[in-house]
Coordinates of C-alpha atoms in Angstrom, one line a residue:
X1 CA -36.5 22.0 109.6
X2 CA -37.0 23.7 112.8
X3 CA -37.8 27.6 112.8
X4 CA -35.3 29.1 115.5
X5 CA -38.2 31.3 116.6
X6 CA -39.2 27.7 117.9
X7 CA -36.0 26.9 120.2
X8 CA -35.5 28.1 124.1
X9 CA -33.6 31.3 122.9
X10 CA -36.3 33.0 122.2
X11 CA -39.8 33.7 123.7
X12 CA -42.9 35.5 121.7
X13 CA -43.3 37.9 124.6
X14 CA -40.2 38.4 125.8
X15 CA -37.8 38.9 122.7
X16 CA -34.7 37.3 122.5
X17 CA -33.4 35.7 125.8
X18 CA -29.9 35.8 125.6
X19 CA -28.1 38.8 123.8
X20 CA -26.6 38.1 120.7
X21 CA -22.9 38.6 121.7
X22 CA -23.3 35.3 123.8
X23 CA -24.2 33.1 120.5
X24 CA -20.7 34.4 119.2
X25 CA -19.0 34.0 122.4
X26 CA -18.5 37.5 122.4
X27 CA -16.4 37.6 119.0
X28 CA -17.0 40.0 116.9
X29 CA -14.8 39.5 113.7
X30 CA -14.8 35.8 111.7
X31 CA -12.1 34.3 110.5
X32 CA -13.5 33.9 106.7
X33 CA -13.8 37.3 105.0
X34 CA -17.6 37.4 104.1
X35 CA -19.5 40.1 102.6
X36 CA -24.3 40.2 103.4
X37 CA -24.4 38.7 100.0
X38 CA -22.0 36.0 99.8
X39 CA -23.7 32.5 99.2
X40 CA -23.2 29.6 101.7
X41 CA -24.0 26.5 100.7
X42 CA -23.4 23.1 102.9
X43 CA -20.9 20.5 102.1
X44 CA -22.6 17.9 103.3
X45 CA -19.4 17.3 106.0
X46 CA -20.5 17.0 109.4
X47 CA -18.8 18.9 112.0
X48 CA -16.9 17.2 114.3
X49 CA -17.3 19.8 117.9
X50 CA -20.5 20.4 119.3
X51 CA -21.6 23.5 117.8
X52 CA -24.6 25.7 119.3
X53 CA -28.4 25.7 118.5
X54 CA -27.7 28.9 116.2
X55 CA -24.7 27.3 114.2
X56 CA -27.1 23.9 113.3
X57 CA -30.1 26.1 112.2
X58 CA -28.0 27.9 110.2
X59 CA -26.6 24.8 108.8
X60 CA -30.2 23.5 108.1
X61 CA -30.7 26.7 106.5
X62 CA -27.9 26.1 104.0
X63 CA -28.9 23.1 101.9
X64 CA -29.2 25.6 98.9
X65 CA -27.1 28.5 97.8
X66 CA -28.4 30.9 101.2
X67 CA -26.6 34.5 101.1
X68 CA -25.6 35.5 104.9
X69 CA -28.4 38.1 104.6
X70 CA -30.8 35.6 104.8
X71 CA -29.4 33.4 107.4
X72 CA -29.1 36.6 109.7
X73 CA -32.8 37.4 109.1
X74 CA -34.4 33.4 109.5
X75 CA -31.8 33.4 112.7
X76 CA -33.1 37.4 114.0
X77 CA -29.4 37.9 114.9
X78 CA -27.4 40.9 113.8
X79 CA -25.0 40.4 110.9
X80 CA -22.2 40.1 112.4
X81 CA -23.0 37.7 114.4
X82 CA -24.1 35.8 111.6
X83 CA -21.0 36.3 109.9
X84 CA -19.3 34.4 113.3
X85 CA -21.6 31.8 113.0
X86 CA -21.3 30.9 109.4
X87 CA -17.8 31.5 109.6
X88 CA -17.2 29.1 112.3
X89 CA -19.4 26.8 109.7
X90 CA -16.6 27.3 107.1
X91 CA -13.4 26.6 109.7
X92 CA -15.1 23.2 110.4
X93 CA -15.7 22.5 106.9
X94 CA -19.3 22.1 106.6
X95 CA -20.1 25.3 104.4
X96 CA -18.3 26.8 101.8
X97 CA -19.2 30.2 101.1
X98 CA -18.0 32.2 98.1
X99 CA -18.8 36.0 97.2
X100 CA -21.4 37.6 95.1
X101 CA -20.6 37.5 91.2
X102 CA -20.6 41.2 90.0
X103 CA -20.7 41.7 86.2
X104 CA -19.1 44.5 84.8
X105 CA -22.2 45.8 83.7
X106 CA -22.3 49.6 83.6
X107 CA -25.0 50.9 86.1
X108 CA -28.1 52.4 84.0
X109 CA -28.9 55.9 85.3
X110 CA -32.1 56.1 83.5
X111 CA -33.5 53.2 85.6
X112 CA -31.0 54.2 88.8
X113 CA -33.7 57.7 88.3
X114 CA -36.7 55.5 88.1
X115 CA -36.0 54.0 91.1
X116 CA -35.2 56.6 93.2
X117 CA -37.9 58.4 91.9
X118 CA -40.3 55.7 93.1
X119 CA -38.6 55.8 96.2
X120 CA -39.5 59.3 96.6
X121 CA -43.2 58.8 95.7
X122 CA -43.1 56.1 98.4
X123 CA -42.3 59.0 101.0

């Protein structure tokens, strides 16, 4: 699988060569309701338009359960771009993406204390 990194989009030096905006063409809200962590996973469907050198990687990217976090981070493209991307992914029907599970676990505050406490150590 090809690293975007590795593509004409962007160069070591230089950064990024074409703004973000222009991978989306210049949309900013999808059409599938998508949260950082919701899990994409392909279909195995190919799509039938030609879709761009962003929407393929991230395709690539999604052969296992892949939350848009992670996509956005292997593609260095803000989130919601990403979200654009993937969701463009979903209208064609080559992902399916589904939101995190959330238990209804009440939150511990002992080990929300520890945490933040480390947090503060950290600083």
């Amino acid at each position: 699988m090809p690293a975007p990194q590795d593509g004409p989009l962007l160069d070591d030096a230089a950064g990024r060569l074409i703004r973000p905006y222009t991978v989306s063409n210049g949309r900013t809200r999808p059409t599938t309701v998508l949260d950082l962590l919701s899990l994409v996973m392909a279909t195995g469907s190919r799509p039938q338009g030609q879709l761009g050198p962003e929407h393929t990687v991230a395709l690539e990217l999604c052969d296992g359960p892949t939350s848009v976090a992670e996509i956005a981070a292997h593609l260095r493209l803000p989130a919601v771009v990403t979200k654009v991307l993937v969701s463009d992914l979903v209208d064609c029907g080559a992902v399916t993406a589904h939101a995190p599970a959330f238990h209804d676990m009440p939150t511990d505050r002992s080990l929300l204390e520890a945490v933040l406490d480390g947090l503060r150590r950290q600083l």
